[in-house]
mmCIF file of C-alpha atoms and ligand atoms in Angstrom:
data_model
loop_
_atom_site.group_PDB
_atom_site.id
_atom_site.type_symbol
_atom_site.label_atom_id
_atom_site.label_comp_id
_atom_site.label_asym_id
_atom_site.label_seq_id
_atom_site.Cartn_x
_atom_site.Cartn_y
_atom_site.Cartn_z
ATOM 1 C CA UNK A 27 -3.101 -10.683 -48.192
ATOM 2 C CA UNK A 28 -1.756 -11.243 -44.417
ATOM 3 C CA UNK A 29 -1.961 -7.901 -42.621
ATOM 4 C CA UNK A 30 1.811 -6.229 -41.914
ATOM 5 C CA UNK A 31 3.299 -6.250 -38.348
ATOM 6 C CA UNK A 32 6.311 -4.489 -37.611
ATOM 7 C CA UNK A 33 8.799 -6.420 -35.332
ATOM 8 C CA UNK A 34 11.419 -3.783 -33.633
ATOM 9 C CA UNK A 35 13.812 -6.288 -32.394
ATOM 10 C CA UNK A 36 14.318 -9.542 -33.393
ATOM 11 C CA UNK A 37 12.424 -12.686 -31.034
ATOM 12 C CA UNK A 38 12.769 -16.289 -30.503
ATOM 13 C CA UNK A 39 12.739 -18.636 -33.854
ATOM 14 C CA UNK A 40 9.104 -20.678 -32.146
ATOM 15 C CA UNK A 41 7.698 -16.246 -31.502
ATOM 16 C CA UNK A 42 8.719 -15.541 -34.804
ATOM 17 C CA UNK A 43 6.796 -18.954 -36.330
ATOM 18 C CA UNK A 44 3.682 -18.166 -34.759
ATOM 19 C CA UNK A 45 3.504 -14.712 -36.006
ATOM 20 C CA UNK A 46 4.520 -15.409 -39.772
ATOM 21 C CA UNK A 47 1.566 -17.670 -39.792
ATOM 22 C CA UNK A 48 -0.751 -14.685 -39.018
ATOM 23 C CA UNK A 49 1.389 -11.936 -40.835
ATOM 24 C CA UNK A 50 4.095 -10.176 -42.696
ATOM 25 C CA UNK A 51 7.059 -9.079 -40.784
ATOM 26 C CA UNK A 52 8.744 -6.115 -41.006
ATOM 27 C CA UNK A 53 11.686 -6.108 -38.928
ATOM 28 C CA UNK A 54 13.667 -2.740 -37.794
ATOM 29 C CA UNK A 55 17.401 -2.967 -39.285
ATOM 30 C CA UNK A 56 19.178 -2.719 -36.042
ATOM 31 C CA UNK A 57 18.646 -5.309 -33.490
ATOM 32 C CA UNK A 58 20.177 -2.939 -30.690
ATOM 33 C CA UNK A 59 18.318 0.625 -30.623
ATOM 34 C CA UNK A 60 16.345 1.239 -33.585
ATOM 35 C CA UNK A 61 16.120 4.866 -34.344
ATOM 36 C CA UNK A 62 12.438 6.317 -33.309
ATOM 37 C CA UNK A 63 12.873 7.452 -36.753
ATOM 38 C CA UNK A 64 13.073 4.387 -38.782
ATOM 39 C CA UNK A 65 10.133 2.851 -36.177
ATOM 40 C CA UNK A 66 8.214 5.924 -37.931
ATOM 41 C CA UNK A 67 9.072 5.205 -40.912
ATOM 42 C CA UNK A 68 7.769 1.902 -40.951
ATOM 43 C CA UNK A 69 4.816 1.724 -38.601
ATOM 44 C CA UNK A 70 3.082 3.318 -41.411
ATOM 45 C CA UNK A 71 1.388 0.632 -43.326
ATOM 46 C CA UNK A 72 1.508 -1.917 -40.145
ATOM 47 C CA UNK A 73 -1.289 -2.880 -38.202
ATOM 48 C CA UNK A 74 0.625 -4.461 -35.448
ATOM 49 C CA UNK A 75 3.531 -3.333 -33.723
ATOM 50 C CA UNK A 76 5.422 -5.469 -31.426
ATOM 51 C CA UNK A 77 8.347 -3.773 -29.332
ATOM 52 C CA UNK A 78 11.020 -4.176 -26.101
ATOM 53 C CA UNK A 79 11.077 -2.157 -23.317
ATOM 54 C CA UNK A 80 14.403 -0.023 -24.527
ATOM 55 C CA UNK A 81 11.211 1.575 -27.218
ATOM 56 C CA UNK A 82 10.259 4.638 -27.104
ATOM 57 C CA UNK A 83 6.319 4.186 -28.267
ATOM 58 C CA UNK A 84 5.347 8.204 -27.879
ATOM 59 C CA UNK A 85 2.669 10.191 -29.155
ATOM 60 C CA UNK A 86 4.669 11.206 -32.576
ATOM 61 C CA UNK A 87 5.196 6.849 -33.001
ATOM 62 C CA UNK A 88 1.286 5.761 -32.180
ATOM 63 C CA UNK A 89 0.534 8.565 -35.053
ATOM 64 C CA UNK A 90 2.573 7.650 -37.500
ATOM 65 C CA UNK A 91 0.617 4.097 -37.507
ATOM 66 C CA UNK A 92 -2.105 5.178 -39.126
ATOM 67 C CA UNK A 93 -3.188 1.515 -39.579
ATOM 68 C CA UNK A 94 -2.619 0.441 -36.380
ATOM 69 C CA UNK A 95 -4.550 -1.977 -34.141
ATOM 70 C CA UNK A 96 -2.287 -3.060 -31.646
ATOM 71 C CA UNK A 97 1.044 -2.548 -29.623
ATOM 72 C CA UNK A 98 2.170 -5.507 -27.940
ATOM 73 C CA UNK A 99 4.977 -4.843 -25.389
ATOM 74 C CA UNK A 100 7.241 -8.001 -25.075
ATOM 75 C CA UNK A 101 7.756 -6.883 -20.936
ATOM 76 C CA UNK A 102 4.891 -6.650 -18.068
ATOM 77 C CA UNK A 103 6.421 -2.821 -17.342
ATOM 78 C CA UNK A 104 4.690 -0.496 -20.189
ATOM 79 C CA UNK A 105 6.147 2.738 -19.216
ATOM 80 C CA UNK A 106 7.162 3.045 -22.394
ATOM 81 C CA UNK A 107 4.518 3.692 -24.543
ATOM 82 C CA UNK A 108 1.561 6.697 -23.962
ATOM 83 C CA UNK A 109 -0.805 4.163 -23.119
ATOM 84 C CA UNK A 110 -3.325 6.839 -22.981
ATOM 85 C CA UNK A 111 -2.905 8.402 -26.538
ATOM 86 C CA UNK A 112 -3.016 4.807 -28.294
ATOM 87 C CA UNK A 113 -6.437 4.222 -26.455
ATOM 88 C CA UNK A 114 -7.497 7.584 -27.372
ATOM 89 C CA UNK A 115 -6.710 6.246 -30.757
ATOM 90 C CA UNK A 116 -8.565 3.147 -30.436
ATOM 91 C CA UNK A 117 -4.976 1.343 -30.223
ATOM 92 C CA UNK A 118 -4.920 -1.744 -27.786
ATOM 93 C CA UNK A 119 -1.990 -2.138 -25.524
ATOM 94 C CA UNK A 120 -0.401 -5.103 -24.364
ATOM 95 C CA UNK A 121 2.210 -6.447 -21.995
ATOM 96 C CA UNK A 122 3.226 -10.148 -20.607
ATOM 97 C CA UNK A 123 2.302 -10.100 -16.962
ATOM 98 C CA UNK A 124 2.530 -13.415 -15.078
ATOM 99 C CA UNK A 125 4.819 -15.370 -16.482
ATOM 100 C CA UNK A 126 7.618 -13.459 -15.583
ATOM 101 C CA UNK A 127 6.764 -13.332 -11.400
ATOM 102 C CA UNK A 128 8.208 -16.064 -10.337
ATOM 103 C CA UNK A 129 11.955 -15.421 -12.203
ATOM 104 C CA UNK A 130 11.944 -11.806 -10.911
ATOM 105 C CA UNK A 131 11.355 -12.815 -7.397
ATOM 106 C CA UNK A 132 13.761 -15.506 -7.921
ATOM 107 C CA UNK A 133 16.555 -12.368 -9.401
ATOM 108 C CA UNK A 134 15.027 -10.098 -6.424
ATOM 109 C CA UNK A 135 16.246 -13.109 -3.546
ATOM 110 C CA UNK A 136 20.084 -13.708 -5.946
ATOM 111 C CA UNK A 137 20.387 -9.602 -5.629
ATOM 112 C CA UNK A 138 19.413 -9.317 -1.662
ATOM 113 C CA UNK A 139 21.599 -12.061 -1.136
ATOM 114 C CA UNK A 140 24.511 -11.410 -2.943
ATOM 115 C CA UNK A 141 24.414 -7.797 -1.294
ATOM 116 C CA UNK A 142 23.802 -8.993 1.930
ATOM 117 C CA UNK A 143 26.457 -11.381 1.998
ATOM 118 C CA UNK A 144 28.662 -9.151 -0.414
ATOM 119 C CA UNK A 145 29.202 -12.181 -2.717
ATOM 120 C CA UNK A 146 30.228 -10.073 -6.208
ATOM 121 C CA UNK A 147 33.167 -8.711 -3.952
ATOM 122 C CA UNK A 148 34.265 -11.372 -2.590
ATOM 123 C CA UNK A 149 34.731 -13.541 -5.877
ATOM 124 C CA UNK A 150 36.535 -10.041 -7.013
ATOM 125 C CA UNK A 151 39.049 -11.392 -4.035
ATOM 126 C CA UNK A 152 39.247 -14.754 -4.815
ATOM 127 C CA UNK A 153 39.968 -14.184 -8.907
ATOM 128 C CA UNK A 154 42.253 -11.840 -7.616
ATOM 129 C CA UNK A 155 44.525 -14.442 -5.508
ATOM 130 C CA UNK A 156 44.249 -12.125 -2.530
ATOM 131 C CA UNK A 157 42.616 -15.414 -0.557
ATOM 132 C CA UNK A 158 45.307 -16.745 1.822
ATOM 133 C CA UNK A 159 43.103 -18.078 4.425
ATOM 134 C CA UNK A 160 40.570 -18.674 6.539
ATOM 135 C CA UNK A 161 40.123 -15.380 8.747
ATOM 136 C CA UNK A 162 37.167 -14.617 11.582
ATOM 137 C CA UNK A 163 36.492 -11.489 9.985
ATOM 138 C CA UNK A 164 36.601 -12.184 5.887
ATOM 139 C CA UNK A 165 33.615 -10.437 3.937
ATOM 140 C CA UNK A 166 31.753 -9.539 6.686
ATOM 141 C CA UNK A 167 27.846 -9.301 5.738
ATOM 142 C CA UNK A 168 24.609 -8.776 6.853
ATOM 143 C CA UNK A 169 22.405 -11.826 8.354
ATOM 144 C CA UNK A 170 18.933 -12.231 6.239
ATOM 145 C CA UNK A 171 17.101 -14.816 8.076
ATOM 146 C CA UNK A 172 14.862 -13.320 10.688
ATOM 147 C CA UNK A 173 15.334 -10.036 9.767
ATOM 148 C CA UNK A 174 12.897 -7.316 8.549
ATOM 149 C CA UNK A 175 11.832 -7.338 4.939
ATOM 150 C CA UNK A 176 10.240 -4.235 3.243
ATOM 151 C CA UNK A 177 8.062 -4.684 -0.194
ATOM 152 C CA UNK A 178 7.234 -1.162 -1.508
ATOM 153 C CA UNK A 179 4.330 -2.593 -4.486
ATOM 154 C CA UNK A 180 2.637 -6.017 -3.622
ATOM 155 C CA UNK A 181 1.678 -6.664 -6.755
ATOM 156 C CA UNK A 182 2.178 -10.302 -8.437
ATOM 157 C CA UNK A 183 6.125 -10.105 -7.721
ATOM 158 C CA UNK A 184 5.900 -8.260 -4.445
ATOM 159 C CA UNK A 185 3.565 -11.340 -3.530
ATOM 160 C CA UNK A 186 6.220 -13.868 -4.582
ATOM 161 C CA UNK A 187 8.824 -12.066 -2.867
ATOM 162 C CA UNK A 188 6.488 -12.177 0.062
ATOM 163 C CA UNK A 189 6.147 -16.049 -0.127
ATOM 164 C CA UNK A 190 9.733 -16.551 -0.277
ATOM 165 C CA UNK A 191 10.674 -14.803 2.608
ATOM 166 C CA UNK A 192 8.558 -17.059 4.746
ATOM 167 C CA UNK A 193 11.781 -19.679 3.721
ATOM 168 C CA UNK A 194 14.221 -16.775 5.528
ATOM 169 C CA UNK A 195 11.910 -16.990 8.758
ATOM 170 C CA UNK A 196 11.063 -12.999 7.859
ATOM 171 C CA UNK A 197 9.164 -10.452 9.055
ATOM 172 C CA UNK A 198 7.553 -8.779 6.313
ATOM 173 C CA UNK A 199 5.573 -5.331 5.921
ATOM 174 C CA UNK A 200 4.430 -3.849 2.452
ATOM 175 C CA UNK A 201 2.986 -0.628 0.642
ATOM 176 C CA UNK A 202 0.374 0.001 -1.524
ATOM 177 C CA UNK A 203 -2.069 1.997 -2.570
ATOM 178 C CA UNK A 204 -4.815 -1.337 -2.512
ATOM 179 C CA UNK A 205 -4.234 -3.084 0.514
ATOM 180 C CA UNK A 206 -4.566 -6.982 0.024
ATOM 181 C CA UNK A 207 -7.887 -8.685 1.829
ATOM 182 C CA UNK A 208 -7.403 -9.537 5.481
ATOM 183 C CA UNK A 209 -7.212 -13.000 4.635
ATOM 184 C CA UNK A 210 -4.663 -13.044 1.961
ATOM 185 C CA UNK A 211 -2.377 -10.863 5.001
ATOM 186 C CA UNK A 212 -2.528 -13.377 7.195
ATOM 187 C CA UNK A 213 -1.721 -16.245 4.529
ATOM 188 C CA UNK A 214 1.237 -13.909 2.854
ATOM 189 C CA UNK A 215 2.317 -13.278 6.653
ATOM 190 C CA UNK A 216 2.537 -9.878 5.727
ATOM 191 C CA UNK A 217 1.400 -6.123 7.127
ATOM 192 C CA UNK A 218 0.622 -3.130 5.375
ATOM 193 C CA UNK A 219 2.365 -0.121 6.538
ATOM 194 C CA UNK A 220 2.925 3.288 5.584
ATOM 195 C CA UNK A 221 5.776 4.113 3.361
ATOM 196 C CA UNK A 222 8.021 5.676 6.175
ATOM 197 C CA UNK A 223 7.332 3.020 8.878
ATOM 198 C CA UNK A 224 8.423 0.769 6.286
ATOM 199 C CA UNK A 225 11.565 2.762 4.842
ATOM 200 C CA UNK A 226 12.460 2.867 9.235
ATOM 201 C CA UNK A 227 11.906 -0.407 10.063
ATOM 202 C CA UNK A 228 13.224 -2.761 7.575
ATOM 203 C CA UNK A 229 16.790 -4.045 6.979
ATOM 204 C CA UNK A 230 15.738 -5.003 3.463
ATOM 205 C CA UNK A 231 13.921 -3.098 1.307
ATOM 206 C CA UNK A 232 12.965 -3.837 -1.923
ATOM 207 C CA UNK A 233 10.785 -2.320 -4.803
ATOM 208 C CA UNK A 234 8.319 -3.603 -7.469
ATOM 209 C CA UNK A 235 5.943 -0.805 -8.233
ATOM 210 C CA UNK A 236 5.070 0.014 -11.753
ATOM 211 C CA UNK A 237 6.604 3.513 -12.413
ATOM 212 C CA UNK A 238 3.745 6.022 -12.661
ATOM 213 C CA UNK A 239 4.373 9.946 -12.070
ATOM 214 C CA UNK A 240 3.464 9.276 -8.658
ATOM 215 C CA UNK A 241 6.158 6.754 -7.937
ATOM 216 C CA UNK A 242 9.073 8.903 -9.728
ATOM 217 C CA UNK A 243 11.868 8.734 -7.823
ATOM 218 C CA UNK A 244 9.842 7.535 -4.646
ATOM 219 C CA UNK A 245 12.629 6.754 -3.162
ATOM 220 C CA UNK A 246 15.178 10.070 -2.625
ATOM 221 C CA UNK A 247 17.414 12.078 -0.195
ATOM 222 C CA UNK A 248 14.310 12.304 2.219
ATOM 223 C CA UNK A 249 13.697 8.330 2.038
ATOM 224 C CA UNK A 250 17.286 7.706 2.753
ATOM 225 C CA UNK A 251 17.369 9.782 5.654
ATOM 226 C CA UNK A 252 14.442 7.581 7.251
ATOM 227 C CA UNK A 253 16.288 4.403 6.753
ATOM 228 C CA UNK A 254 18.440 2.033 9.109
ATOM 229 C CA UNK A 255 22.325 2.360 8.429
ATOM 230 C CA UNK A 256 22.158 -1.541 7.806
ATOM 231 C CA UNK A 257 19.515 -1.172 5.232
ATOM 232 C CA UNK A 258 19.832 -2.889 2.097
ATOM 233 C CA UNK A 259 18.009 -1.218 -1.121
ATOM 234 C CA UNK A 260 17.239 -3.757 -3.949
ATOM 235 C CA UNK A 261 15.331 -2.347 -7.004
ATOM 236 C CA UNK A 262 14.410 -4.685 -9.698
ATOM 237 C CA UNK A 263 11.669 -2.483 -10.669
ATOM 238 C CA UNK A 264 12.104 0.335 -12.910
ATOM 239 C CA UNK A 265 15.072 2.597 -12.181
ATOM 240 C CA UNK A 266 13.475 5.970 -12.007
ATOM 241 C CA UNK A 267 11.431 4.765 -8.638
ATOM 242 C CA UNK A 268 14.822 5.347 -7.306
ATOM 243 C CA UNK A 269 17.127 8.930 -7.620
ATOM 244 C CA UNK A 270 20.074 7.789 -8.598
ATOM 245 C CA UNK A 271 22.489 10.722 -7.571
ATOM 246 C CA UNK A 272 20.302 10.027 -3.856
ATOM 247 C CA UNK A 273 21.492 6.948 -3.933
ATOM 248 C CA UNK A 274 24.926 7.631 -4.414
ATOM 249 C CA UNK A 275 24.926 9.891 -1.936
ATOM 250 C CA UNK A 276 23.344 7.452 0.750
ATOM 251 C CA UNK A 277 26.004 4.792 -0.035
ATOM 252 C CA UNK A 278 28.982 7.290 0.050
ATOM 253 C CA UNK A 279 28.082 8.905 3.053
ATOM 254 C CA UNK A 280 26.879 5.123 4.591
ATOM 255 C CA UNK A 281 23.726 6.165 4.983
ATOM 256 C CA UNK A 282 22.173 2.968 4.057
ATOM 257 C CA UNK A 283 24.496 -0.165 4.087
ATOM 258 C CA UNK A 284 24.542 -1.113 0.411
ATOM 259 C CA UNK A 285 22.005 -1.595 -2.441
ATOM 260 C CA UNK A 286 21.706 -4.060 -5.693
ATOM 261 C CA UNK A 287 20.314 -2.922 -8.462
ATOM 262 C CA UNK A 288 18.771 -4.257 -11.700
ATOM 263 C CA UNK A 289 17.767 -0.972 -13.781
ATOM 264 C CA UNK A 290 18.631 2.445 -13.685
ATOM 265 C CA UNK A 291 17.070 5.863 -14.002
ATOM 266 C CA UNK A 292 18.817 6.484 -17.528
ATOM 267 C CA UNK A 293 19.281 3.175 -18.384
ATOM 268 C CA UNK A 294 21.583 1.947 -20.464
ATOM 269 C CA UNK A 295 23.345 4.840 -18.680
ATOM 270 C CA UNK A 296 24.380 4.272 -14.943
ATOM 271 C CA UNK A 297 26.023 7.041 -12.074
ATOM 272 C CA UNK A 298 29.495 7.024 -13.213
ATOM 273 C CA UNK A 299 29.962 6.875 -9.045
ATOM 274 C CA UNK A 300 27.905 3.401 -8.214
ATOM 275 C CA UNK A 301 30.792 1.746 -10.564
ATOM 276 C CA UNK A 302 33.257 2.799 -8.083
ATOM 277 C CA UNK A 303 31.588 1.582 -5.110
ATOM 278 C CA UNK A 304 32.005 -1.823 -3.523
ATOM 279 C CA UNK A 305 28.582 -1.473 -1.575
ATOM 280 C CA UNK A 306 26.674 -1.977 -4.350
ATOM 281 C CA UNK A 307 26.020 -4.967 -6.958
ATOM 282 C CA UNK A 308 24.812 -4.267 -10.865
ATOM 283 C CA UNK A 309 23.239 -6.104 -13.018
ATOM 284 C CA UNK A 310 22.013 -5.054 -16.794
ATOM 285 C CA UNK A 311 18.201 -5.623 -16.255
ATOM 286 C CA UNK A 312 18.667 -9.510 -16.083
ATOM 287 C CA UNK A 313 15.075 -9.811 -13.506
ATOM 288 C CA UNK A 314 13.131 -11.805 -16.248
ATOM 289 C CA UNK A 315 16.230 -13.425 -18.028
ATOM 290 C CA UNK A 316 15.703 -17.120 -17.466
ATOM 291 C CA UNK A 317 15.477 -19.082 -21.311
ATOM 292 C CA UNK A 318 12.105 -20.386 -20.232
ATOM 293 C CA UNK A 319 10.541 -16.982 -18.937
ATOM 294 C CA UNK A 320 12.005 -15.217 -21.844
ATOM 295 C CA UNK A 321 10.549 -17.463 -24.848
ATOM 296 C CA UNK A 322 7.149 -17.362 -22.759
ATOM 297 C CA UNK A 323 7.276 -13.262 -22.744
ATOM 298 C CA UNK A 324 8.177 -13.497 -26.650
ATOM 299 C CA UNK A 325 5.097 -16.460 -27.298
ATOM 300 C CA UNK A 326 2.570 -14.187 -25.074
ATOM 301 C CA UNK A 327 3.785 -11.206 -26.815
ATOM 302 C CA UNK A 328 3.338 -12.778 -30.382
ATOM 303 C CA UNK A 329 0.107 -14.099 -29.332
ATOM 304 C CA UNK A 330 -1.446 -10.650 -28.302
ATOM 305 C CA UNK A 331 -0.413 -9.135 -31.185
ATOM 306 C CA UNK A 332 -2.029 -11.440 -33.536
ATOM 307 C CA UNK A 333 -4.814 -11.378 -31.633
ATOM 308 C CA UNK A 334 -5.192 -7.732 -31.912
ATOM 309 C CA UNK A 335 -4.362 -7.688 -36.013
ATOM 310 C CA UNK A 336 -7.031 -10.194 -36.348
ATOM 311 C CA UNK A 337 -9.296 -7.746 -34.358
ATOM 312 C CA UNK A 338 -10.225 -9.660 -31.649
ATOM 313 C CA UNK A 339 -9.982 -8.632 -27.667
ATOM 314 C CA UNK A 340 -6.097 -9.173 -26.534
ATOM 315 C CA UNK A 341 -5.701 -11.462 -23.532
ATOM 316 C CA UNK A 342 -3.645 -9.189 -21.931
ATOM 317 C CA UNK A 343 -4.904 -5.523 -22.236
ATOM 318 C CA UNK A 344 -3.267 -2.840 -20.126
HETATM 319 C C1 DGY B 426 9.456 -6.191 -17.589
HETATM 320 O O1 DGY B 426 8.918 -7.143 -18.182
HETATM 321 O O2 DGY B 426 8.902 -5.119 -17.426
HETATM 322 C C2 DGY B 426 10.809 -6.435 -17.070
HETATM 323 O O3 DGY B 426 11.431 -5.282 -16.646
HETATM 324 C C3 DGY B 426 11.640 -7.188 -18.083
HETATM 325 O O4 DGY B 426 12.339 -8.097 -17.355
#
């Protein structure tokens, strides 16, 4: 008999293939939010559990799964699940890093620029027939090349933001708590500074740290006092790095210049204000969403799982 694997949301037709080969699906019966209480209901007799980000894998979930080998996360964020308790468990944990870098860098560079250059408000104009011509001063914006670029995480996407701001002749400085070798600096073109030099210096600042309890709502009232008036916030990370009602505040009172953002600290939930502000573009957590990235997240996803059903050593442990 295959061994059962419980699918929370449904995946890609070629995911789905790959897994059915291995095992015996279970999926949850709503492909939007399943309850935590129906994903308790029937982790029980599952070995393998494969789930989104928008899960909530806690403590009272992993034990339920009294079978359970594996939980593969189909996202490289795994903030979601009490990592620690399913390894106290002897549960391995899994997420997709690497093949969604280069598509989140790509979102990070669509999100600076279309703030910078205030591109969602002025196609609000245009639809709107309000364009009657040419004028000096139309949709004024900020200039990007040359300017100073701030990457709070260097991590895999920090490092292809990096590299792409060598295109926008940048400067670029970066946190983090592991600095990167001397060598790879010098290639990346980039400088490790501390958080506040970075928050004071740069124009842009964007952020692609895991979130951990230590970066919880990094950035706040205090951070957005120590930035430039011009600065631009991007966060394509997780949204609690970020306190939203801070935010709010900074691009009210023009604190900071304006901000895009891809997640939210309550997501699905978003500041009632930021929808009424023009200094600031939204999108619904769209950073990994190209067809090609996503079907690679759902295959690497699919293939740790049945790698950890079958017993054997996931390639991509957290
Ligand atoms: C992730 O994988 O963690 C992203 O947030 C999904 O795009």
């Amino acid at each position: 008999m295959k061994p059962k694997v419980l699918l929370t949301h449904q995946l890609f037709p070629e995911a789905i293939e790959l897994i059915k080969k291995e095992a015996e699906i279970e999926f949850c019966s709503s492909d939007h939010s399943p309850s935590k209480k129906e994903i308790i209901q029937k982790i029980k007799d599952k070995q393998g559990l494969l789930c989104l980000l928008v899960d909530t894998i806690d403590q009272e979930v992993i034990a339920a799964g009294q079978q359970l080998k594996v939980i593969a996360n189909c996202a490289v964020g795994y903030n979601n699940i009490d990592v620690e308790y399913a390894h106290s468990r002897g549960i391995y944990v899994t997420n997709t890093p690497g093949v969604l870098t280069e598509t989140t860098a790509d979102l990070t560079w669509a999100l600076l620029l279309a703030v910078a250059r205030r591109v969602p408000e002025a196609d609000r104009f245009t639809r709107a027939g309000r364009f009657t011509g040419w004028r000096l001063d139309l949709f004024l914006g900020q200039e990007v090349t040359g300017k100073q670029l701030g990457i709070i995480g260097l991590g895999r996407i920090g490092r292809a933001v990096a590299e792409r701001a060598q295109g926008f002749k940048m400067k670029v400085i970066y946190t983090d708590p592991r600095p990167l070798p001397e060598e790879e600096e010098r290639k990346l073109g980039v400088k490790r500074v501390s958080l506040d030099d970075l928050l004071k210096y740069s124009d842009f600042v964007t952020i692609h740290t895991a979130l951990t309890p230590q970066t919880y709502h990094l950035i706040s009232a205090r951070e957005f006092a120590l930035m430039k008036k011009e600065a631009i916030l991007i966060n394509v990370a997780r949204g609690p790095v970020v306190d939203e009602k801070a935010l709010v505040e900074a691009l009210e009172k023009k604190q900071i210049w304006g901000a895009g953002l891809d997640v939210y600290e309550r997501e699905p939930l978003i500041e009632e204000k930021l929808l009424r502000l023009d200094n600031v573009v939204l999108l619904p957590h769209i950073g990994s969403a190209s067809r090609e990235t996503r079907l690679k997240m759902a295959l690497t996803a699919a293939k740790n799982l049945i790698q950890g059903i079958q017993g054997k050593k996931p390639d991509n442990l957290v």
